[in-house]
Short mmCIF file of N, CA and C in Angstrom, two decimals:
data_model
loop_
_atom_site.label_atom_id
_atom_site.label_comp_id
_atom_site.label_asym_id
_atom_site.label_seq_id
_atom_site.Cartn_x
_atom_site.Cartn_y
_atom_site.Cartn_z
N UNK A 1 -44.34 4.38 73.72
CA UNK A 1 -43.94 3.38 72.78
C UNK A 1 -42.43 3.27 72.75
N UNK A 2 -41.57 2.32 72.95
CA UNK A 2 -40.61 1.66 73.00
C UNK A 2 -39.83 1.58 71.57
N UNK A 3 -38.52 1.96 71.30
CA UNK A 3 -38.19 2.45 70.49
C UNK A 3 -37.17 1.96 69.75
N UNK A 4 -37.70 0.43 69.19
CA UNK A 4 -36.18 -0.71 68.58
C UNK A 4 -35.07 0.05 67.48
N UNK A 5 -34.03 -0.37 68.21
CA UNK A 5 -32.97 0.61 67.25
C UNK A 5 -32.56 -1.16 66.72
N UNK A 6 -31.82 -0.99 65.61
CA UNK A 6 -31.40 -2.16 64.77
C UNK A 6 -29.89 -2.44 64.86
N UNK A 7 -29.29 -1.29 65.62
CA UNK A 7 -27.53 -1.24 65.21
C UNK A 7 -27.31 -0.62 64.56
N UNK A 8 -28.28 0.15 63.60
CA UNK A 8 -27.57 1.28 62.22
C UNK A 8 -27.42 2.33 63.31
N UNK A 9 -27.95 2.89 63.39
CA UNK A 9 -27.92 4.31 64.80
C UNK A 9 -27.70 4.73 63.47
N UNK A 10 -26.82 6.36 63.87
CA UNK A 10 -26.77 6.97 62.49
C UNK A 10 -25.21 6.83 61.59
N UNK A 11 -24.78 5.58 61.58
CA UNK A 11 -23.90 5.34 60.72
C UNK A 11 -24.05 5.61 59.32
N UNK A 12 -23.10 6.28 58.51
CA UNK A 12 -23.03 6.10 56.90
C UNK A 12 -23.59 4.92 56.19
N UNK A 13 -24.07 4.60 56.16
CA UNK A 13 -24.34 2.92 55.54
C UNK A 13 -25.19 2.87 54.48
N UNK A 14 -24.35 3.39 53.15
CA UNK A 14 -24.67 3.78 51.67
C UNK A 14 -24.46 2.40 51.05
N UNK A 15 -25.03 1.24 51.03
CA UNK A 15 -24.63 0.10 50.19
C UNK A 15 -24.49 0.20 48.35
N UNK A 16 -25.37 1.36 48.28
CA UNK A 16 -25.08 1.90 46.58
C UNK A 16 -24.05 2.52 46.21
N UNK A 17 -23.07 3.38 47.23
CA UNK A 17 -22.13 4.00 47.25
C UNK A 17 -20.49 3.01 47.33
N UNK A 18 -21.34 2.17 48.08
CA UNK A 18 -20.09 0.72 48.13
C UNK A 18 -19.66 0.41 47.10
N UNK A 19 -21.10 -0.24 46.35
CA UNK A 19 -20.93 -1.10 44.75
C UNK A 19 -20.36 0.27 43.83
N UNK A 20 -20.91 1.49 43.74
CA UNK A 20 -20.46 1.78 42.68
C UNK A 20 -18.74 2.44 43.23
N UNK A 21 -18.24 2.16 44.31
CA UNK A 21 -17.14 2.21 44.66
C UNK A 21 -16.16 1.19 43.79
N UNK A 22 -16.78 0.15 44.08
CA UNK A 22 -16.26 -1.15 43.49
C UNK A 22 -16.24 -1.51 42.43
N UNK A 23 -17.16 -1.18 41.71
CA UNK A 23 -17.18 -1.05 40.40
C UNK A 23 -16.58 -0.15 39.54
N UNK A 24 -16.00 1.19 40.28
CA UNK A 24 -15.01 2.12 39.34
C UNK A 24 -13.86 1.25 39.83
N UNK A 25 -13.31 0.99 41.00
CA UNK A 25 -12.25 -0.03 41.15
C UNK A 25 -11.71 -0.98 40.14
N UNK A 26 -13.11 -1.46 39.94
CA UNK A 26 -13.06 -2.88 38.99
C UNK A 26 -12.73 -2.63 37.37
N UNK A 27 -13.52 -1.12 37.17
CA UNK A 27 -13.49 -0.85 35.60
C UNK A 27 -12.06 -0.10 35.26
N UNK A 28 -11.22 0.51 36.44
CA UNK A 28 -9.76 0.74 36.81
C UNK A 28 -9.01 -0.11 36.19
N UNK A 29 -9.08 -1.01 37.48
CA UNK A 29 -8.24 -2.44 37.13
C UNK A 29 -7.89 -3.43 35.91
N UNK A 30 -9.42 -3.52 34.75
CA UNK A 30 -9.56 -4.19 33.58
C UNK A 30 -8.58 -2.92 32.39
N UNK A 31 -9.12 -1.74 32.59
CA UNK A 31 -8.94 -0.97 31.70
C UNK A 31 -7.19 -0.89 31.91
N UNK A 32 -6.67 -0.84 32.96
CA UNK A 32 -5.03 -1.10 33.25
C UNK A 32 -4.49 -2.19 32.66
N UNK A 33 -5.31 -3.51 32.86
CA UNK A 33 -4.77 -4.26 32.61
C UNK A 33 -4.88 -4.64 30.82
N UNK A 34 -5.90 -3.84 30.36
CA UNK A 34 -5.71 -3.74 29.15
C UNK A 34 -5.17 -3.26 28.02
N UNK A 35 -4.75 -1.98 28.84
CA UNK A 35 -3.68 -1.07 28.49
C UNK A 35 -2.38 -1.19 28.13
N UNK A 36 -2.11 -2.66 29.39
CA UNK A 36 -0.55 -2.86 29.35
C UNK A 36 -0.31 -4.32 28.69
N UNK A 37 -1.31 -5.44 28.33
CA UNK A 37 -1.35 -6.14 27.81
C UNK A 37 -1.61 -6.26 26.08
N UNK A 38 -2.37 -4.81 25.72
CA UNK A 38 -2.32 -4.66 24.55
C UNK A 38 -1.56 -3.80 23.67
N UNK A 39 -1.06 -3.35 24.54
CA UNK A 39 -0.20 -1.75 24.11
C UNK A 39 1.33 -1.82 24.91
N UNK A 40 1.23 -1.73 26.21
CA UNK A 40 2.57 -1.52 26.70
C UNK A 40 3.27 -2.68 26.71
N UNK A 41 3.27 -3.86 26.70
CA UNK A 41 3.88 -4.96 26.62
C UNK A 41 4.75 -5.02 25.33
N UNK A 42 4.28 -4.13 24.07
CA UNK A 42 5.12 -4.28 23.16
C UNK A 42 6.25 -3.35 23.40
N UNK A 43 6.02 -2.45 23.91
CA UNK A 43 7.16 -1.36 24.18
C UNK A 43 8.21 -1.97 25.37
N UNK A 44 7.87 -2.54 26.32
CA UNK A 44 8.52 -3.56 27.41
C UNK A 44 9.38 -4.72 26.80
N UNK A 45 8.39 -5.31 25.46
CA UNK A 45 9.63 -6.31 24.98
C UNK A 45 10.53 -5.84 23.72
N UNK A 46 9.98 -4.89 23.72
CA UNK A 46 11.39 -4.42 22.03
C UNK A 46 12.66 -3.35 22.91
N UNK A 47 11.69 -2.92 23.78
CA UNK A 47 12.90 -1.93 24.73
C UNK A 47 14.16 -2.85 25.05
N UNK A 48 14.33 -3.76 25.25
CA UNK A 48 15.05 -4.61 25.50
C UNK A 48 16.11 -5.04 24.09
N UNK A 49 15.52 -4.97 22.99
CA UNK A 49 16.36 -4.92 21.93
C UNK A 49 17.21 -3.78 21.63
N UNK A 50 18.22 -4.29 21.35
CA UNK A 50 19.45 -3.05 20.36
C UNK A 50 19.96 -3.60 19.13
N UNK A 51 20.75 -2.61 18.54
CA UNK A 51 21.65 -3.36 17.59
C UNK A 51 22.68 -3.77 18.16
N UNK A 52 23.30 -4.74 17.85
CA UNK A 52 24.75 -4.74 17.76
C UNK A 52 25.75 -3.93 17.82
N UNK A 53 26.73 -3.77 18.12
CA UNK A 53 27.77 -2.82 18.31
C UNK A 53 28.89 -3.72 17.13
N UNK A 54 29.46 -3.21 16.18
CA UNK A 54 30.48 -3.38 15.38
C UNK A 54 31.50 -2.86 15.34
N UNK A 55 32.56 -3.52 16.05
CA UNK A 55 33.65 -2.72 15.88
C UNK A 55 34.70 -3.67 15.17
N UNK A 56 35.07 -2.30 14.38
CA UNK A 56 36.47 -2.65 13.01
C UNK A 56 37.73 -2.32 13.93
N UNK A 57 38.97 -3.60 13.38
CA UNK A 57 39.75 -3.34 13.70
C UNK A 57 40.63 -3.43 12.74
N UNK A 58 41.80 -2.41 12.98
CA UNK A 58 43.03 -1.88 11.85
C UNK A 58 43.78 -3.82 11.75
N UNK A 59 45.10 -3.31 10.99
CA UNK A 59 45.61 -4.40 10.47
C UNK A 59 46.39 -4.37 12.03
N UNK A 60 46.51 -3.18 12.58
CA UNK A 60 47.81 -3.35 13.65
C UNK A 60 47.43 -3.75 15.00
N UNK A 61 46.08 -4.32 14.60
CA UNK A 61 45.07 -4.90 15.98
C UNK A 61 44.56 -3.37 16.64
N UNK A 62 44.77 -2.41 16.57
CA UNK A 62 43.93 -0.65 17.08
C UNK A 62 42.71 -1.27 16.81
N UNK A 63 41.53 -0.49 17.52
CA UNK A 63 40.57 -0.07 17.01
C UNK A 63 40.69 1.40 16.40
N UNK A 64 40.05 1.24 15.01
CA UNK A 64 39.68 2.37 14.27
C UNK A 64 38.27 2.77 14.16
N UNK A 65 37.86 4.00 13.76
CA UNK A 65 36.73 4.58 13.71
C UNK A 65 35.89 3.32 13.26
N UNK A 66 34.26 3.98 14.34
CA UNK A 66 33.22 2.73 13.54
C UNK A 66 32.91 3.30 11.67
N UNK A 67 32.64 2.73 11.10
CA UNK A 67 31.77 2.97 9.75
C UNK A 67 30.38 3.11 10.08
N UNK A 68 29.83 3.58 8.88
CA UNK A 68 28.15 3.68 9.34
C UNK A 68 27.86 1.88 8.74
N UNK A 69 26.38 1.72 9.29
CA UNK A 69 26.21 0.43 9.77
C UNK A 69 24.84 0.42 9.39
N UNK A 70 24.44 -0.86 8.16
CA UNK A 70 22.56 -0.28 8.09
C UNK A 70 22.15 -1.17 8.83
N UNK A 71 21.27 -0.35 9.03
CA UNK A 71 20.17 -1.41 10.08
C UNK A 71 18.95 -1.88 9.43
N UNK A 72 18.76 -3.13 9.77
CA UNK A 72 17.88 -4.07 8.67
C UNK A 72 17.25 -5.25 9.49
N UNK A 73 15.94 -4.66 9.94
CA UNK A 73 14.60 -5.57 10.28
C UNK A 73 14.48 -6.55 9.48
N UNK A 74 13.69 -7.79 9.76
CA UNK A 74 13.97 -9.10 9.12
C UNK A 74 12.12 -9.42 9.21
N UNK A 75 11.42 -9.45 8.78
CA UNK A 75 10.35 -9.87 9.14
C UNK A 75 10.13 -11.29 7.96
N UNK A 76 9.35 -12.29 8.37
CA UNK A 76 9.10 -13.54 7.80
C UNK A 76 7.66 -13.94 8.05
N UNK A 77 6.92 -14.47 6.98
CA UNK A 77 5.92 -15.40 7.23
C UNK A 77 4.67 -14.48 7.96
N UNK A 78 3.83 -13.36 7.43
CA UNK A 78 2.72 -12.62 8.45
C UNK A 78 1.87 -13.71 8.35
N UNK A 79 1.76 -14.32 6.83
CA UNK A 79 0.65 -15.00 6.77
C UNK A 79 -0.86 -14.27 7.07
N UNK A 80 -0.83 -12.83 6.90
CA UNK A 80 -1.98 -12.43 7.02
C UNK A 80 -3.38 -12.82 6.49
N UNK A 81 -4.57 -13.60 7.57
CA UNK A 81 -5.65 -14.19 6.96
C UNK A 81 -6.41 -13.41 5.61
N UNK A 82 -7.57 -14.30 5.20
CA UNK A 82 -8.10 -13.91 4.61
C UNK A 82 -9.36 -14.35 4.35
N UNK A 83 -10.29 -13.74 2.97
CA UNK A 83 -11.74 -13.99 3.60
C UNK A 83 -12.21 -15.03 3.80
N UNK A 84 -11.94 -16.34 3.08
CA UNK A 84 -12.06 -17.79 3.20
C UNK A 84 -11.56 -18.19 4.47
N UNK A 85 -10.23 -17.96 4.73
CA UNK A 85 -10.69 -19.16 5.93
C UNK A 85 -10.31 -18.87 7.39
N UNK A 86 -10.30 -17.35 7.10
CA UNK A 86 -10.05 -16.54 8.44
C UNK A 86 -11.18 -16.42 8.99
N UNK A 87 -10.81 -16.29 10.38
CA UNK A 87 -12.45 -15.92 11.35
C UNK A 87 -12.22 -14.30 11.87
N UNK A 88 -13.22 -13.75 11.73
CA UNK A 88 -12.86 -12.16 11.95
C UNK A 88 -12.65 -11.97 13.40
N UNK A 89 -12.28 -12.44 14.07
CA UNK A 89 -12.09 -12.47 15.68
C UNK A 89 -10.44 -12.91 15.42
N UNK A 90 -10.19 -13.55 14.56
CA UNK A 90 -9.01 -14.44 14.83
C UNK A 90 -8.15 -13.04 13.99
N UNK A 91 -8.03 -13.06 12.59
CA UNK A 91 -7.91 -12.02 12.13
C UNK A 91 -7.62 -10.53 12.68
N UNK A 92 -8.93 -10.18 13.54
CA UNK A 92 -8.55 -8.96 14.31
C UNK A 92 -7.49 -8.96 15.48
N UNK A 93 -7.41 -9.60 16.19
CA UNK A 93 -6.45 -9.87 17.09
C UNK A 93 -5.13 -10.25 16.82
N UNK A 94 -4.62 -11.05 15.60
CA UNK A 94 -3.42 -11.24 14.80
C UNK A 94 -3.13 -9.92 13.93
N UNK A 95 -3.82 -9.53 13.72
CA UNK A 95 -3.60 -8.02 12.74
C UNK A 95 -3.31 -7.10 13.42
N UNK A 96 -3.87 -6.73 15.18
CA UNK A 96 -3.99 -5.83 15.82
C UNK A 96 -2.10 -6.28 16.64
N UNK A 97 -1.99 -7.50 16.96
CA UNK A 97 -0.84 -7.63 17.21
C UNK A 97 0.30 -7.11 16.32
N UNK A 98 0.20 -7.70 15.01
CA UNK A 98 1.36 -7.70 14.18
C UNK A 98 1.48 -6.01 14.01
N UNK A 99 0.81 -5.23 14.06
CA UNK A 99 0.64 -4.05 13.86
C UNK A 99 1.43 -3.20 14.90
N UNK A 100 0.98 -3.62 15.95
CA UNK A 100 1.53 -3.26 17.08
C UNK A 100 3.15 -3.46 17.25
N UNK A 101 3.51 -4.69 16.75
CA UNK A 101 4.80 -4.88 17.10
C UNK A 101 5.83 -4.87 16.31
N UNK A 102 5.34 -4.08 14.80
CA UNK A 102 5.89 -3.72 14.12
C UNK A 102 5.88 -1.90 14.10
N UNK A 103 5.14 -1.14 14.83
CA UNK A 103 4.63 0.14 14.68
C UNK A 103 5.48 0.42 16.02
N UNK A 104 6.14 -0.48 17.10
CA UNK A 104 6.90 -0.30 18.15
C UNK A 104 8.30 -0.66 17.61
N UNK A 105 8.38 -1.46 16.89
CA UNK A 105 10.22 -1.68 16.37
C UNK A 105 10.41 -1.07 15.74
N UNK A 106 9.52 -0.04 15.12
CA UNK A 106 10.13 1.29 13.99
C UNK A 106 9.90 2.28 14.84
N UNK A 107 9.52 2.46 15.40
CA UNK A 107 10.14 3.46 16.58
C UNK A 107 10.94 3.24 17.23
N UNK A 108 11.08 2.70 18.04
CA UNK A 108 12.07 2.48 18.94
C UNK A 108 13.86 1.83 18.77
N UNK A 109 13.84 0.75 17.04
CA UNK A 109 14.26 0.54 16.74
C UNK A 109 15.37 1.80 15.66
N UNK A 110 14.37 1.92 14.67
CA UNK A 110 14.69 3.12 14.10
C UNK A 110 15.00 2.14 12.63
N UNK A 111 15.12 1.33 12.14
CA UNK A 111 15.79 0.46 11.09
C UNK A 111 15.40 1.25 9.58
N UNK A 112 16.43 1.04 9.06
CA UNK A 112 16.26 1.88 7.94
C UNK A 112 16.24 1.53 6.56
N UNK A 113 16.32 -0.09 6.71
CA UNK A 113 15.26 -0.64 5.78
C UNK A 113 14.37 -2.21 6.56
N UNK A 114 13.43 -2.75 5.70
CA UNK A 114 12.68 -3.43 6.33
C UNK A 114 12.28 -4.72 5.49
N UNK A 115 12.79 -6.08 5.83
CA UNK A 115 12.86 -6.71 4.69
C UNK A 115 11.53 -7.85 5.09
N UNK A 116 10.63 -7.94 4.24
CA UNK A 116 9.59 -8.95 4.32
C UNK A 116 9.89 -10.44 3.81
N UNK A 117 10.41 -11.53 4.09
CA UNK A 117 10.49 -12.31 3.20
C UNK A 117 9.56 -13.83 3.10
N UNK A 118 8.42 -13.32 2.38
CA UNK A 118 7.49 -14.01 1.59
C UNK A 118 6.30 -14.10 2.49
N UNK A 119 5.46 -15.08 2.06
CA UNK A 119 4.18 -15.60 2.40
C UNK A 119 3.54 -14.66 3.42
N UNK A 120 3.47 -13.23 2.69
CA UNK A 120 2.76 -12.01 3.20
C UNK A 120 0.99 -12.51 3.81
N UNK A 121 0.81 -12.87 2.33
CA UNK A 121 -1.16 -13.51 2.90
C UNK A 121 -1.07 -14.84 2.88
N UNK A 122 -2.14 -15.01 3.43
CA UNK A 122 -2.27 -16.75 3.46
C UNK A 122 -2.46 -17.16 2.19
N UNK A 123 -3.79 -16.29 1.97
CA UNK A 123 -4.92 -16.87 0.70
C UNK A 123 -4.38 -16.19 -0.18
N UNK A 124 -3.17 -15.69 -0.20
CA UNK A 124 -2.74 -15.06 -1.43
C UNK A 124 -3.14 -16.06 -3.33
N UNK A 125 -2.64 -17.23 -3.02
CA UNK A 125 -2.35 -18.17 -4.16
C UNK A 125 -3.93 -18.25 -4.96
N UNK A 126 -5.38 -17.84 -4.33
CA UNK A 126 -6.47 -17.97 -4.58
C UNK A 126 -7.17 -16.98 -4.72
N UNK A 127 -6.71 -15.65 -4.32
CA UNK A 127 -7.80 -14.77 -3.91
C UNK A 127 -8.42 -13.92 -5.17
N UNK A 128 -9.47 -13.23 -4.90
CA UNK A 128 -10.29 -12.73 -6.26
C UNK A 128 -9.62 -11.65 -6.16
N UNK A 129 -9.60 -10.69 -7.66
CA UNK A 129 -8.73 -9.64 -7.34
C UNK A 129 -9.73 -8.40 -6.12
N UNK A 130 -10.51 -8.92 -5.43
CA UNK A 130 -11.07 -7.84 -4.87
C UNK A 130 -10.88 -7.99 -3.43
N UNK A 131 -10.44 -9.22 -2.86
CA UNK A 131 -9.72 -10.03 -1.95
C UNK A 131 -8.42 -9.96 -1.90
N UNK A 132 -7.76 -10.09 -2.75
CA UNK A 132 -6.57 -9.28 -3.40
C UNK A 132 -6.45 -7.66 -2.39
N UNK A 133 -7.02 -7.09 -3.55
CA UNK A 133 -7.37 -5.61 -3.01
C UNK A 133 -7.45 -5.05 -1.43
N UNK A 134 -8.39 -5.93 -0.89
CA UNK A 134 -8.96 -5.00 0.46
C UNK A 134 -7.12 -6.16 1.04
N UNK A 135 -6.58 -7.30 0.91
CA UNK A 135 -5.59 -7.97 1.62
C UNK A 135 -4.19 -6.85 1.67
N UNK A 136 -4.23 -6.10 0.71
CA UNK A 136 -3.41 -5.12 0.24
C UNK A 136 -3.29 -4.27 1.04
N UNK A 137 -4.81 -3.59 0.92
CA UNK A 137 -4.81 -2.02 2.00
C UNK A 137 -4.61 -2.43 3.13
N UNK A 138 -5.01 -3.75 4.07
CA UNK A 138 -4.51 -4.28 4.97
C UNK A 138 -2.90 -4.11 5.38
N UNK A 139 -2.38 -4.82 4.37
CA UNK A 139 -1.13 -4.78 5.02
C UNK A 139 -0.47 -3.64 4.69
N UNK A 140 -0.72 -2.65 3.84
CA UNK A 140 -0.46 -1.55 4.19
C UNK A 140 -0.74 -0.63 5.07
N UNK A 141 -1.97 -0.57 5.94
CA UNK A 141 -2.08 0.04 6.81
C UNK A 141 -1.84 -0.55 7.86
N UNK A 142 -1.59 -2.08 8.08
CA UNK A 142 -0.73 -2.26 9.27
C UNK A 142 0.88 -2.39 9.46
N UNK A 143 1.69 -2.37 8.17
CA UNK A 143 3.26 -2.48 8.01
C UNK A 143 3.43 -0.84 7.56
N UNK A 144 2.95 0.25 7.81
CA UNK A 144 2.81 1.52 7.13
C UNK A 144 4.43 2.43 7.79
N UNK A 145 4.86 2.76 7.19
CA UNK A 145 6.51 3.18 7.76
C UNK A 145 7.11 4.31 6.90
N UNK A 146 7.55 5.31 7.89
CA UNK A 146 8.11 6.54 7.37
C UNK A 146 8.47 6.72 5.99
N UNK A 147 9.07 7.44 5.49
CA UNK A 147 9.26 7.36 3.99
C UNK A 147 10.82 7.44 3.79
N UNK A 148 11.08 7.54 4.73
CA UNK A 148 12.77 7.22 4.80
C UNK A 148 13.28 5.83 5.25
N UNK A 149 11.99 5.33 5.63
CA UNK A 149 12.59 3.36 5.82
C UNK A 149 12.07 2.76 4.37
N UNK A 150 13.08 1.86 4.05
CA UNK A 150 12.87 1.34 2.58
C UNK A 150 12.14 -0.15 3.18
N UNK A 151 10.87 -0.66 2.53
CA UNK A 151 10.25 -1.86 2.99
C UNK A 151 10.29 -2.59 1.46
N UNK A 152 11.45 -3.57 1.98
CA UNK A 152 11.21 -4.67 0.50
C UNK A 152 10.63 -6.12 0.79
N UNK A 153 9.62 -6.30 -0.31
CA UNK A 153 9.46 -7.95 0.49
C UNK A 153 9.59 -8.42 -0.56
N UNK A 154 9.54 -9.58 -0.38
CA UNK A 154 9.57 -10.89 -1.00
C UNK A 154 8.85 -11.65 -1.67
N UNK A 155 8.17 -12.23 -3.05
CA UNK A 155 7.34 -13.14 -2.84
C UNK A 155 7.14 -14.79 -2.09
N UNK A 156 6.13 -15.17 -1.60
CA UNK A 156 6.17 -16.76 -1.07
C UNK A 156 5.62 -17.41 -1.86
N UNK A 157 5.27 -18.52 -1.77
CA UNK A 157 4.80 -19.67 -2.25
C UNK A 157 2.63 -19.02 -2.22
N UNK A 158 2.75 -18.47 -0.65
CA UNK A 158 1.34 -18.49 -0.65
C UNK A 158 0.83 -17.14 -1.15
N UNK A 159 1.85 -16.25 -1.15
CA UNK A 159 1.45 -15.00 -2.24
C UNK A 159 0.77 -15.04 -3.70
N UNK A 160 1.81 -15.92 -4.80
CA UNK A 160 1.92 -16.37 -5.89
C UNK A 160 1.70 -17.48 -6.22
N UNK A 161 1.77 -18.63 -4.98
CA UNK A 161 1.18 -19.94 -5.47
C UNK A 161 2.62 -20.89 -5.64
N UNK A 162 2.05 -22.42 -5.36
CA UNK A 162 3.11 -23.23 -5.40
C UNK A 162 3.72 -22.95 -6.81
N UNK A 163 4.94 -23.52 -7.00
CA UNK A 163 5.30 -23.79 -8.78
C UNK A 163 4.43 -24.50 -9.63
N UNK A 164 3.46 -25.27 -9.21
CA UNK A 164 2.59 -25.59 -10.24
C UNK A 164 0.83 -24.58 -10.45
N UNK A 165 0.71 -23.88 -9.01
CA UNK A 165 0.03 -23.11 -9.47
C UNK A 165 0.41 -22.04 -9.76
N UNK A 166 1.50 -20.91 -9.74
CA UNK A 166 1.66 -20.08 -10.34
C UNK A 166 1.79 -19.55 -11.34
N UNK A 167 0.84 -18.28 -11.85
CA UNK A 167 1.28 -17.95 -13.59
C UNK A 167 1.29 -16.76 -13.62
N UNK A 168 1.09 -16.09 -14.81
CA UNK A 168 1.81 -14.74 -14.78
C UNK A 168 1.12 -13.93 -14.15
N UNK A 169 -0.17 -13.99 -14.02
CA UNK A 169 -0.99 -12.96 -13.31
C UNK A 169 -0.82 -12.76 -12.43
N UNK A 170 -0.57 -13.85 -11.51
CA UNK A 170 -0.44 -14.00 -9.74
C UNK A 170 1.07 -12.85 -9.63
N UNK A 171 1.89 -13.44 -10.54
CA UNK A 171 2.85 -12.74 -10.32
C UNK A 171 3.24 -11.38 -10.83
N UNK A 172 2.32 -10.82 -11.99
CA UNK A 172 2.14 -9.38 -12.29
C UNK A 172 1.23 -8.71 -10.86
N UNK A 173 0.61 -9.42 -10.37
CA UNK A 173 -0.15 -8.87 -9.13
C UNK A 173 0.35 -8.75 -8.12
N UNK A 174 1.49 -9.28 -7.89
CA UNK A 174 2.02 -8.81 -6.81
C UNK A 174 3.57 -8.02 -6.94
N UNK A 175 3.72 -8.09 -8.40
CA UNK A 175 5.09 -7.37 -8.41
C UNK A 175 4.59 -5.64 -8.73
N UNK A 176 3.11 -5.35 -8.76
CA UNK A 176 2.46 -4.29 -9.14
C UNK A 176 2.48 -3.46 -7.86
N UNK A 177 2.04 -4.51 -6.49
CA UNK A 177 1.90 -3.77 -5.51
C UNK A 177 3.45 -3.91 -4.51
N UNK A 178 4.20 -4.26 -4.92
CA UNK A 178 5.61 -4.55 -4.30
C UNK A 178 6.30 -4.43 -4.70
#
């Protein structure tokens, strides 16, 4: 009997060993690229920031010694959603950012105070005090900073409400937690 060979002879020829070759490749590649798009990209673009350099000069045109110099983060407008008319996809990904790129400029930055100015939540001007509440622990656990950086904010319009909706409550409620 005559004995058809196919071309394999005894070559390696693991086609399961291929794919799951390719597939740790593949789960490599996503997980890298997720790494540096969600995480290292913030450290890549604040690295690039400094302060200023200030230098004083005497009356006789010299330079004289620097003075100390505060350093003062500026943040504006988080507008952090809320339960009305945020979508929890949208929400998580804006929260997970702002978090990020504030949790990299206090490191790297070092600023030693941190100024918020206004319209912290969206739904501030409406929210129940229990909406209120969980909007709170929010932005405290994503603006959360050493105890030697001073964080002052501001009220906005959408914290407390335009001038015709604001009244004292809105504004005992937020001068309670700020």
């Amino acid at each position: 009997m005559a004995m058809i060979e196919l071309g394999f002879g005894r070559q390696n020829f693991h086609p399961l060993k291929r794919k799951s070759s390719l597939l740790l490749k593949l789960i490599a590649v996503v997980f890298a690229v997720l790494l540096f798009c969600e995480f290292l990209i913030y450290y890549l673009a604040i690295f690039q920031c400094n302060w200023p350099e200030v230098k004083t000069t005497a009356s006789d045109g010299e330079q004289t010694t620097r003075e100390p110099v505060l350093k003062a983060m500026f943040l504006a407008d988080t507008h952090l959603l809320g339960e009305f008319l945020g979508h929890w996809l949208d929400k998580l990904r804006r929260e997970w950012q702002m978090e990020r790129a504030f949790q990299t400029a206090l490191w790297l930055l070092q600023p030693e105070v941190v100024f918020i100015l206004g319209d912290i939540f969206d739904e501030g001007k409406w929210s129940t005090p229990e909406a209120w509440a969980d909007d709170v622990e929010r932005f405290q656990k994503m603006f959360r900073h050493p105890s030697h950086v001073q964080l002052k904010v501001v009220a906005g319009n959408h914290d407390i409400g335009f001038h015709y909706e604001m009244n004292t409550y809105k504004v005992e409620r937020f001068e309670k937690v700020f």
